[in-house]
Amino acid sequence: MSPLPASAALALGDDALVLSHRLGEWAGYAPVLEEELALANISLDLLGQARILLSLVGDEDELAYLREERAFRNLQLVEQPRGDFAHTIARQLYFSSYQRLLYEELARGDDALAELASKAVKEVAYHRDHAEHWTLRLGDGTAESHQRMQQGLNALWRYTDEVFEPIEGLSVDWPTLRERWTEQIAHVLQQATLTMPSGPQGDAWTAGGGRQGVHTEPFGRMLAEMQHLHRSHPGAAW
Amino acid sequence: MSTTDWPLWEVFVRSRRGLSHTHAGSLHAPDAAMALRNARDLYTRRSEGISIWVVPSTEITASSPDEKDSFFDPAADKPYRHPTFYEIPEGVRHL
Amino acid sequence: MTTMTPDAGTQDEAAHEARFNATVAADERIEPRDWMPDAYRASLVRQIAQHAHSEIIGMQPEANWITRAPSLRRKAILIAKVQDEAGHGLYLYSAAETLGTGRDELLDRLHTGRQRYSSIFNYPTLTWADVGAVGWLVDGAAITNQVPLCRCSYGPYARAMVRICKEESFHQRQGYELLLALSQGTEAQHAMAQDAVNRWWWPSLMMFGPPDDESGHSTQSMAWRIKRHSNDELRQRFVDICVPQAKSLGLTLPDPDLSWDEEREHHTFGPIDWEEFREVLRGNGPCNEQRISQRRTAHEEGAWVREAAAEYAAKQVQQQRHTREEDIA
């Protein structure tokens, strides 16, 4: 079994950590009580994945709480503020579709990640299912929900290019993954009477993206909130 | 019913193979597919189940407690349906 | 639910009532379709609803710390706990629903201030240690209150409570463990823990409600076996449990009058500030406004989502009907 490169564990671990955090922001604000349960479940699944992945690299808390913004390797997609429910569902659809395809492929491998991926793939399949069901209901629900859902999809579209950037140390057929992802998203959106966004999938700035430690402005604030207590008591145990 | 009112569903959970589905409670959901998912999140988040049924509460027809006598009493005087009715000599096993 | 009703009206009210009383007296459960006195039904709806509201309002002071939890382990525990509270709210709303009052109606009563929730949640969680104090003291008091409810005379409520109590046992433990880690941690952490306990102790004692001689609903509720122990009895039990626990935490309880009474074999404690209790109940607690307004906002901002899902479901039904008609044609 080949050891998992730290860069890959960090990238995947940070994705899960940051998205879990953003979903955690819904606690007490979900549109209906049943959804409090669902969003918390997804958040907990992701946090569990993050803890395993980060622990492969070092101490989970040191990595989560003591790194600076530029050292995080998560996608910009997952760090965006939660927005309204449609926004959150749009992100869930984009991300869980990607994560499922990726983890399915990783689960077939023989490295340290295969075992983790084969457990996570079941969780992720459920996240995908949740996102798909809500995309259908919001897209083909009322005029307002349709418009909000389309808006969420459009707004996050520009963060989807980066999703398919190869991660160092993972042998994944990225072009095929991207193709399948695009097909799946198109299929769901069509069923949901929504339109595939047409704008650019990335931005014009070539400084890099989340995988290179280049993040968006809201991320710094998110980390400030997440890390402040831990950092206020250096060396303390919790 | 206002448009934001979701109907009520009764939830039945099979906790493990070999057991029947047991009523666990109820919940609200817009449709059956969501009811199943909500039930999974609400009633099995500590792995309490391996299979779930959801039924619209309005689809359940119940006997009335007032007809308890006519409905259930006839069964009450047929003790021979219960194994404890029969006296078995001591020492006889596997019966 | 529809019922096959046999010839109703054969039995008169008195016979119904006699049967109801006998069932309660025999310590058997009353079930949703049984006859019950109107006042029993009303009293249960009020109590279960208040309990359900407390669960969902109670999510807020703890959710306040999810994004700042100082370790990933603590964060996972806290998310799971707040999630449980939403779940407990749902169990209880469905128990209330069996009495004929729907969740939307109950939520509306909460949002418009016609129904209450436990006033403990009108206090703020100012530091991380408050998450521990809420778990240890607030959940501890709640469990003391709730365990007897598992034997409440109304079946659906009792069953909901069995499930809730089972799940809540981890809530109190995690709070205790959290405080212990702080108490044994750095000086600053220890001080944080002590400060939280100082602030939460008295409000926790108030959770058991006014003293027995002032409690309006108690006598009837006890007779109906909705309630099994008096407010003061439960409060005493709670104090007796907490005193040794505080000691093993290495923390003190903020009551100079606290002492062991050999004769009664109970702890004696100082006077509770019932004026503060009444004021908070009246809406003048530090967070009354904030809690209810957040709840209302979440509900209002979620309206379009609930509408969308209902609309989608209606469209699906219509489509199916359409397809079926085509098949027949």
XYZ file of C-alpha atoms in Angstrom:
662
model
C 0.000 0.000 0.000
C 1.482 3.307 -1.038
C 1.434 6.063 1.589
C -0.932 8.923 1.033
C 0.830 12.157 0.119
C 0.216 14.871 2.687
C -0.863 17.331 0.036
C -3.801 15.131 -0.991
C -4.953 14.470 2.573
C -4.786 18.181 3.290
C -6.744 19.161 0.202
C -9.550 16.679 0.854
C -9.461 17.186 4.609
C -9.691 20.961 4.296
C -12.616 20.686 1.876
C -14.513 18.581 4.395
C -13.514 20.729 7.380
C -14.536 24.010 5.804
C -17.801 22.808 4.289
C -18.729 21.176 7.585
C -18.187 24.539 9.254
C -20.346 26.391 6.752
C -23.145 23.849 7.185
C -22.786 24.166 10.940
C -23.736 27.819 10.561
C -27.264 26.681 9.740
C -27.897 25.373 13.253
C -30.954 27.194 14.531
C -31.666 28.809 11.159
C -32.907 25.956 8.945
C -36.129 26.565 7.001
C -37.872 23.686 8.731
C -36.989 21.559 11.751
C -36.527 18.392 9.715
C -33.817 20.192 7.778
C -31.949 21.031 10.998
C -31.438 17.297 11.344
C -30.417 16.750 7.738
C -27.919 19.615 7.535
C -26.386 18.664 10.877
C -25.997 15.067 9.702
C -24.134 16.164 6.607
C -22.011 18.560 8.618
C -21.116 15.777 11.057
C -20.239 13.341 8.259
C -17.897 15.887 6.737
C -16.332 16.754 10.070
C -15.676 13.059 10.638
C -13.987 12.784 7.252
C -11.924 15.894 7.955
C -10.699 14.542 11.261
C -9.529 11.288 9.729
C -7.826 13.000 6.807
C -6.101 15.668 8.866
C -4.927 13.081 11.369
C -3.098 11.344 8.549
C -1.004 14.481 8.184
C -0.541 15.600 11.775
C -2.501 16.763 14.803
C -6.052 17.530 13.702
C -6.469 20.514 16.013
C -3.117 22.053 15.220
C -3.941 21.817 11.567
C -7.440 23.190 11.924
C -6.767 25.929 14.421
C -3.187 27.046 14.014
C -2.678 27.322 10.278
C -2.914 30.685 8.577
C -5.319 31.284 5.758
C -2.700 30.798 3.035
C -1.849 27.341 4.336
C -5.358 25.955 3.817
C -5.818 23.877 0.685
C -9.610 23.721 0.378
C -11.556 24.747 -2.703
C -12.916 28.260 -2.797
C -16.326 26.725 -3.445
C -16.646 25.312 0.060
C -15.560 28.480 1.853
C -18.259 30.734 0.385
C -20.763 32.051 2.942
C -23.810 29.835 3.279
C -26.208 32.313 1.660
C -29.884 31.384 1.516
C -31.090 27.790 1.440
C -30.979 27.672 -2.372
C -27.386 28.825 -2.305
C -26.500 26.113 0.172
C -28.278 23.484 -1.905
C -26.537 24.641 -5.086
C -23.184 24.255 -3.382
C -24.190 20.876 -1.973
C -25.150 19.723 -5.443
C -21.895 20.866 -7.014
C -19.681 19.617 -4.234
C -21.346 16.331 -3.326
C -21.541 15.326 -7.006
C -17.821 15.928 -7.284
C -17.014 14.270 -3.993
C -19.009 11.184 -4.824
C -17.350 10.706 -8.198
C -13.933 11.304 -6.685
C -14.403 9.009 -3.684
C -15.856 6.249 -5.835
C -12.697 6.330 -7.863
C -10.433 6.555 -4.819
C -12.244 3.649 -3.178
C -11.115 1.435 -6.036
C -7.452 2.266 -5.399
C -5.022 0.492 -3.123
C -3.514 3.357 -1.173
C -4.182 4.614 2.330
C -7.102 6.579 1.025
C -9.053 3.633 -0.382
C -10.399 2.460 2.948
C -11.442 5.922 4.044
C -12.998 6.592 0.655
C -15.071 3.441 0.655
C -16.644 4.416 3.966
C -17.068 8.045 2.976
C -18.611 7.195 -0.358
C -21.764 5.960 1.377
C -22.079 9.181 3.326
C -21.404 11.254 0.280
C -23.976 9.381 -1.776
C -26.541 10.431 0.787
C -25.389 14.060 0.623
C -25.775 13.912 -3.125
C -29.239 12.448 -2.785
C -30.250 15.188 -0.351
C -28.941 17.893 -2.681
C -30.645 16.375 -5.706
C -34.023 16.064 -4.003
C -33.911 19.659 -2.896
C -32.710 20.896 -6.280
C -35.771 19.283 -7.849
C -38.128 20.788 -5.292
C -36.674 24.269 -5.405
C -36.238 24.278 -9.171
C -39.690 22.931 -9.946
C -41.446 24.405 -6.895
C -42.664 27.995 -6.915
C -41.548 30.886 -9.119
C -39.610 32.320 -6.192
C -37.817 29.095 -5.348
C -36.969 28.561 -9.014
C -35.447 31.985 -9.286
C -33.480 31.640 -6.032
C -32.162 28.230 -7.016
C -31.055 29.472 -10.417
C -29.367 32.403 -8.742
C -27.501 30.129 -6.340
C -26.325 27.903 -9.170
C -25.179 30.869 -11.241
C -23.388 32.576 -8.372
C -21.349 29.498 -7.464
C -20.628 28.389 -11.009
C -17.438 30.422 -11.183
C -15.939 28.297 -8.404
C -16.461 25.012 -10.217
C -13.464 25.069 -12.543
C -11.031 24.660 -9.713
C -12.834 21.561 -8.535
C -11.236 19.534 -11.332
C -7.705 20.728 -10.839
C -5.564 17.623 -10.306
C -4.552 17.026 -6.706
C -0.923 16.072 -6.295
C -0.552 12.433 -5.320
C -3.965 11.237 -6.455
C -4.165 9.113 -9.546
C -7.525 10.179 -10.860
C -8.713 10.546 -14.403
C -9.660 14.195 -13.975
C -10.979 14.939 -17.486
C -13.360 11.976 -17.281
C -14.421 12.954 -13.774
C -15.196 16.429 -15.043
C -17.171 15.079 -17.960
C -19.283 12.840 -15.764
C -19.815 15.626 -13.256
C -21.016 17.975 -15.995
C -23.376 15.323 -17.353
C -24.836 14.615 -13.925
C -25.361 18.259 -13.065
C -26.936 18.913 -16.457
C -29.287 15.980 -15.955
C -30.487 17.102 -12.528
C -30.889 20.703 -13.603
C -32.880 19.701 -16.633
C -35.234 17.594 -14.505
C -35.548 20.494 -12.105
C -36.479 22.856 -14.984
C -33.317 24.840 -14.278
C -30.730 26.090 -16.733
C -27.093 25.060 -16.751
C -25.118 28.231 -15.904
C -23.246 29.548 -18.908
C -20.688 31.944 -17.424
C -16.997 31.209 -16.989
C -16.227 28.458 -14.481
C -13.161 30.234 -13.159
C -11.993 33.811 -12.864
C -9.491 35.831 -14.835
C -6.974 36.181 -12.040
C -4.159 33.690 -12.476
C -2.755 33.845 -8.951
C -4.243 30.420 -8.304
C -7.090 29.003 -6.285
C -7.788 27.323 -2.993
C -5.536 24.372 -3.762
C -2.607 26.837 -3.894
C -3.707 28.560 -0.697
C -5.306 31.507 -2.466
C -8.721 32.077 -0.945
C -11.582 34.538 -1.063
C -12.220 37.351 1.402
C -14.960 35.669 3.442
C -12.594 32.821 4.310
C -10.349 34.954 6.529
C -13.352 35.994 8.586
C -14.524 32.430 8.830
C -11.137 31.340 10.160
C -11.008 34.257 12.582
C -14.229 33.037 14.119
C -13.273 29.378 14.037
C -9.788 29.816 15.462
C -10.010 32.676 17.919
C -10.845 30.718 21.072
C -8.304 27.989 20.459
C -5.600 30.564 19.727
C -6.486 32.674 22.768
C -5.289 29.895 25.059
C -1.977 28.678 23.615
C -1.185 25.128 24.585
C -4.435 24.588 26.489
C -6.286 21.282 26.314
C -10.033 21.249 25.741
C -54.056 23.944 4.931
C -51.722 26.782 4.108
C -49.216 26.116 1.353
C -46.411 25.866 3.872
C -48.158 23.130 5.802
C -46.605 19.778 5.135
C -48.721 16.676 5.757
C -48.087 14.345 8.675
C -46.538 10.901 8.150
C -46.378 7.960 10.518
C -42.982 6.311 10.666
C -42.332 2.593 11.176
C -38.817 1.319 11.733
C -37.416 -2.205 11.532
C -34.610 -2.181 14.048
C -32.929 -5.334 12.826
C -33.464 -8.324 10.615
C -36.002 -10.743 11.957
C -38.128 -8.102 13.632
C -41.181 -6.401 12.238
C -41.522 -2.693 11.635
C -42.571 -0.858 14.768
C -44.234 2.506 15.012
C -41.556 5.044 15.937
C -43.470 8.308 15.739
C -44.497 10.820 13.151
C -43.085 13.728 11.202
C -43.941 16.291 8.566
C -42.796 16.113 4.969
C -44.015 17.455 1.646
C -44.034 14.033 -0.032
C -43.146 10.376 0.492
C -39.571 10.644 -0.760
C -38.769 13.440 1.654
C -40.672 11.724 4.440
C -38.374 8.715 4.103
C -35.298 10.885 4.240
C -36.546 12.910 7.164
C -37.406 9.695 8.967
C -33.916 8.380 8.399
C -32.396 11.529 9.870
C -34.807 11.750 12.786
C -35.477 8.192 13.854
C -32.311 6.324 12.901
C -29.464 8.729 13.617
C -28.135 6.374 16.277
C -28.420 3.410 13.897
C -31.751 2.355 15.354
C -32.984 0.881 12.107
C -32.285 -0.920 8.878
C -35.576 -0.315 7.115
C -38.228 2.387 7.271
C -41.863 2.690 6.210
C -43.682 5.986 6.014
C -47.460 6.198 5.737
C -49.583 9.330 5.415
C -51.355 9.669 8.759
C -54.637 10.315 6.973
C -54.401 6.904 5.291
C -54.528 5.006 8.557
C -57.860 3.617 9.589
C -57.989 2.875 13.270
C -60.373 0.949 15.419
C -62.081 3.110 17.966
C -61.273 2.550 21.619
C -65.019 2.591 22.251
C -65.483 -0.597 20.326
C -62.817 -2.221 22.409
C -65.312 -4.731 23.711
C -66.608 -6.013 20.401
C -63.245 -5.809 18.707
C -60.878 -7.291 21.205
C -62.794 -9.035 23.965
C -63.640 -12.088 21.870
C -59.913 -12.773 21.740
C -59.573 -12.384 25.460
C -61.504 -15.568 26.252
C -59.471 -17.833 24.035
C -56.557 -18.562 26.316
C -55.819 -21.731 24.372
C -54.199 -19.518 21.755
C -51.404 -18.790 24.215
C -48.690 -21.309 25.011
C -48.980 -20.664 28.727
C -52.417 -22.347 28.579
C -50.847 -25.761 28.446
C -49.332 -27.568 31.351
C -46.235 -29.448 30.435
C -44.649 -31.973 32.791
C -41.443 -30.784 34.355
C -38.322 -31.804 32.508
C -39.850 -31.757 29.030
C -37.765 -29.327 26.999
C -37.763 -27.605 23.638
C -41.525 -27.192 23.644
C -56.478 9.478 11.033
C -59.983 8.274 10.327
C -61.890 6.093 12.715
C -64.542 3.482 12.224
C -66.999 4.778 14.738
C -69.544 2.343 16.076
C -72.778 3.682 17.547
C -71.432 6.552 19.559
C -73.312 8.080 22.398
C -74.225 4.798 24.002
C -72.148 5.622 26.988
C -72.571 8.794 28.868
C -69.942 11.242 29.967
C -69.819 9.933 33.506
C -68.999 6.427 32.397
C -66.233 7.771 30.177
C -64.806 9.749 33.002
C -64.955 6.805 35.356
C -63.095 4.664 32.879
C -60.489 7.401 32.327
C -59.941 7.825 36.058
C -59.655 4.099 36.573
C -57.059 3.825 33.811
C -54.984 6.622 35.300
C -55.360 5.234 38.812
C -54.229 1.805 37.630
C -51.122 3.504 36.273
C -52.005 2.523 32.748
C -51.489 4.850 29.808
C -54.075 7.001 28.125
C -53.779 6.711 24.348
C -54.709 9.278 21.681
C -58.083 7.833 20.741
C -59.248 7.366 24.322
C -61.818 9.656 25.807
C -60.174 12.222 28.055
C -61.376 15.294 29.949
C -60.974 18.513 27.963
C -58.890 20.021 30.725
C -56.522 17.034 30.667
C -56.077 17.452 26.931
C -55.527 21.198 27.237
C -53.089 20.783 30.078
C -51.081 18.207 28.138
C -50.971 20.298 24.978
C -49.738 23.248 27.018
C -47.055 21.215 28.778
C -45.852 19.247 25.752
C -45.793 22.349 23.576
C -43.820 24.293 26.150
C -41.430 21.398 26.349
C -41.087 21.214 22.548
C -40.551 24.965 22.299
C -37.844 24.719 24.962
C -35.995 22.154 22.896
C -35.913 24.266 19.773
C -35.262 27.599 21.474
C -32.642 25.778 23.542
C -30.705 25.090 20.356
C -29.758 28.749 20.099
C -27.549 29.361 23.145
C -25.505 26.286 22.268
C -25.454 26.739 18.508
C -23.949 30.103 19.411
C -20.662 28.226 20.007
C -20.599 25.711 17.147
C -18.492 27.903 14.893
C -16.078 28.690 17.724
C -15.691 25.298 19.387
C -12.020 25.052 20.389
C -11.327 21.498 19.186
C -12.743 19.347 16.407
C -13.843 16.712 18.890
C -15.817 19.278 20.886
C -17.243 20.687 17.696
C -18.578 17.299 16.596
C -20.116 16.718 20.030
C -21.768 20.130 20.013
C -23.240 19.755 16.522
C -24.635 16.349 17.493
C -26.116 17.773 20.668
C -27.811 20.727 19.017
C -29.102 18.334 16.373
C -30.558 16.107 19.092
C -32.436 19.090 20.451
C -34.076 19.675 17.089
C -34.947 15.978 17.068
C -36.405 16.155 20.558
C -38.481 19.119 19.502
C -39.847 17.009 16.668
C -40.673 14.028 18.911
C -42.556 16.344 21.238
C -44.427 18.236 18.537
C -45.627 14.928 17.182
C -46.725 13.854 20.653
C -48.718 17.090 20.908
C -50.111 16.486 17.450
C -51.764 13.263 18.645
C -53.917 15.495 20.848
C -55.215 17.337 17.838
C -53.044 20.440 17.764
C -50.718 20.646 14.767
C -47.140 21.821 14.809
C -47.790 24.887 12.689
C -50.379 26.061 15.172
C -48.038 25.460 18.102
C -45.155 27.230 16.407
C -47.448 30.113 15.691
C -48.336 30.298 19.382
C -44.629 30.360 20.201
C -43.835 33.013 17.622
C -46.639 35.258 18.810
C -45.744 34.886 22.475
C -48.913 32.973 23.387
C -46.944 29.968 24.556
C -43.787 29.854 26.596
C -40.532 27.955 26.602
C -38.287 27.311 29.567
C -37.010 30.677 30.725
C -33.518 29.273 31.292
C -32.853 29.847 27.593
C -33.267 33.557 28.058
C -29.810 33.636 29.595
C -26.788 34.146 27.331
C -23.876 31.767 26.703
C -21.020 34.207 27.138
C -17.990 31.932 27.108
C -17.121 28.444 25.950
C -17.470 27.221 29.529
C -21.152 28.077 29.322
C -21.564 25.190 26.910
C -20.292 22.950 29.701
C -22.443 24.587 32.361
C -25.531 24.270 30.183
C -24.799 20.575 29.682
C -24.056 19.830 33.303
C -26.603 22.044 35.075
C -29.341 22.869 32.589
C -29.504 19.418 31.037
C -28.999 17.922 34.461
C -32.015 19.810 35.789
C -33.984 18.926 32.678
C -33.217 15.232 33.119
C -34.241 15.364 36.768
C -37.525 16.835 35.582
C -37.933 14.476 32.658
C -37.111 11.056 34.008
C -40.412 10.875 35.940
C -42.222 11.949 32.764
C -41.256 8.654 31.143
C -44.073 7.277 33.309
C -46.502 10.077 32.500
C -50.099 8.949 32.053
C -50.295 10.052 28.421
C -48.751 7.321 26.243
C -47.278 9.330 23.344
C -45.700 11.856 25.732
C -44.270 9.110 27.922
C -42.837 7.316 24.882
C -41.290 10.516 23.535
C -39.723 11.089 26.935
C -38.222 7.602 27.043
C -36.485 8.279 23.763
C -35.411 11.754 24.830
C -34.040 10.680 28.201
C -32.041 7.926 26.558
C -30.489 10.395 24.156
C -29.996 13.132 26.724
C -27.771 11.122 28.963
C -24.837 12.005 26.725
C -25.721 15.693 26.892
C -25.146 15.986 30.586
C -22.009 13.870 30.489
C -20.389 15.903 27.754
C -21.083 19.074 29.747
C -19.517 17.624 32.849
C -16.509 16.377 30.924
C -16.093 19.743 29.231
C -16.101 21.556 32.580
C -13.715 19.051 34.078
C -11.222 19.648 31.275
C -11.461 23.402 31.890
C -11.312 23.096 35.644
C -8.149 21.018 35.424
C -6.707 23.152 32.630
C -4.927 26.475 32.743
C -5.726 29.117 35.310
C -7.713 31.071 32.750
C -9.716 27.989 31.795
C -10.464 27.185 35.407
C -11.663 30.735 36.002
C -13.846 30.497 32.896
C -15.457 27.322 34.227
C -16.083 28.789 37.678
C -17.580 31.942 36.204
C -19.979 29.916 34.066
C -21.116 27.796 37.008
C -21.626 30.954 39.057
C -23.920 32.376 36.415
C -25.892 29.198 35.635
C -26.427 27.762 39.102
C -29.350 29.873 40.264
C -31.219 29.962 36.956
C -30.913 26.156 36.889
C -32.614 25.892 40.269
C -35.408 28.077 38.914
C -36.007 25.553 36.125
C -38.056 23.436 38.511
C -40.634 26.177 38.687
C -42.067 28.168 41.568
C -42.185 26.717 45.093
C -44.946 24.181 45.655
C -47.183 26.548 47.584
C -47.272 28.950 44.604
C -47.445 26.505 41.727
C -50.828 26.818 40.035
C -50.985 23.724 37.847
C -49.288 21.264 40.131
C -52.077 19.618 42.088
C -54.254 18.714 39.134
C -51.225 17.567 37.079
C -50.171 15.274 39.896
C -53.647 13.800 40.147
C -53.636 13.109 36.404
C -50.145 11.664 36.654
C -48.843 14.091 34.076
C -46.536 15.134 36.823
C -45.176 12.776 39.437
C -43.149 14.847 41.854
C -43.530 18.362 43.151
C -41.276 21.229 42.043
C -39.563 21.460 45.403
C -38.991 17.722 45.610
C -37.250 17.679 42.253
C -35.263 20.808 43.036
C -34.003 19.208 46.241
C -33.074 16.045 44.412
C -31.109 18.102 41.893
C -29.193 20.046 44.536
C -28.303 16.820 46.326
C -26.957 15.375 43.083
C -24.976 18.474 42.129
C -23.127 19.209 45.347
C -20.799 16.193 45.251
C -20.427 16.535 41.476
C -19.268 20.149 41.857
C -16.746 18.999 44.385
C -15.271 16.413 42.073
C -15.146 19.046 39.344
C -13.044 21.207 41.638
C -15.573 24.016 41.340
C -17.746 25.745 43.914
C -21.445 26.512 43.836
C -22.284 30.188 44.414
C -24.394 29.736 47.522
C -22.914 30.622 50.952
C -25.883 28.974 52.677
C -25.329 25.595 51.118
C -24.853 22.978 53.824
C -25.656 19.386 54.676
C -28.639 18.889 56.955
C -28.059 15.715 58.974
C -31.610 15.522 60.126
C -33.312 15.823 56.758
C -30.476 14.046 54.980
C -30.599 16.707 52.310
C -28.641 19.798 51.413
C -30.062 23.060 52.608
C -29.665 25.878 50.143
C -30.120 29.644 50.178
C -33.182 31.591 49.033
C -33.917 31.741 45.310
C -34.514 35.157 43.789
C -38.045 34.578 42.550
C -38.334 38.186 41.500
C -35.676 37.554 38.854
C -37.576 34.448 37.768
C -40.827 36.361 37.358
C -39.101 39.166 35.485
C -37.463 36.782 33.021
C -40.790 35.018 32.580
C -42.400 38.377 31.912
C -40.001 38.911 29.039
C -37.321 40.928 30.752
C -34.515 38.396 30.684
C -31.292 39.194 28.867
C -32.219 37.243 25.712
C -36.019 36.903 25.490
C -36.262 39.313 22.594
C -33.278 37.871 20.757
C -34.365 34.219 21.035
C -37.864 34.712 19.785
C -36.806 37.040 17.026
C -34.217 34.572 15.722
C -36.816 31.809 15.773
C -39.292 33.989 13.916
C -36.689 35.021 11.362
C -35.683 31.432 10.668
C -39.328 30.487 10.252
C -40.192 33.422 7.996
C -37.060 33.096 5.902
C -37.833 29.418 5.466
C -41.384 29.992 4.257
C -40.470 30.029 0.584
C -38.652 26.701 0.978
C -41.633 25.027 2.633
C -43.937 26.468 -0.007
C -41.703 25.235 -2.803
C -41.660 21.678 -1.482
C -45.436 21.663 -1.002
C -45.938 23.041 -4.505
C -43.614 20.456 -6.010
C -45.473 17.664 -4.222
C -48.794 18.987 -5.516
C -47.437 19.079 -9.064
C -46.245 15.498 -8.785
C -49.630 14.302 -7.601
C -51.309 16.136 -10.458
C -48.906 14.672 -12.972
C -49.493 11.157 -11.690
C -53.229 11.627 -11.909
C -52.821 12.915 -15.427
C -50.728 9.935 -16.455
C -53.220 7.561 -14.912
C -56.100 9.147 -16.793
C -54.167 8.858 -20.014
C -53.514 5.202 -19.300
C -57.190 4.565 -18.788
C -58.094 6.473 -21.941
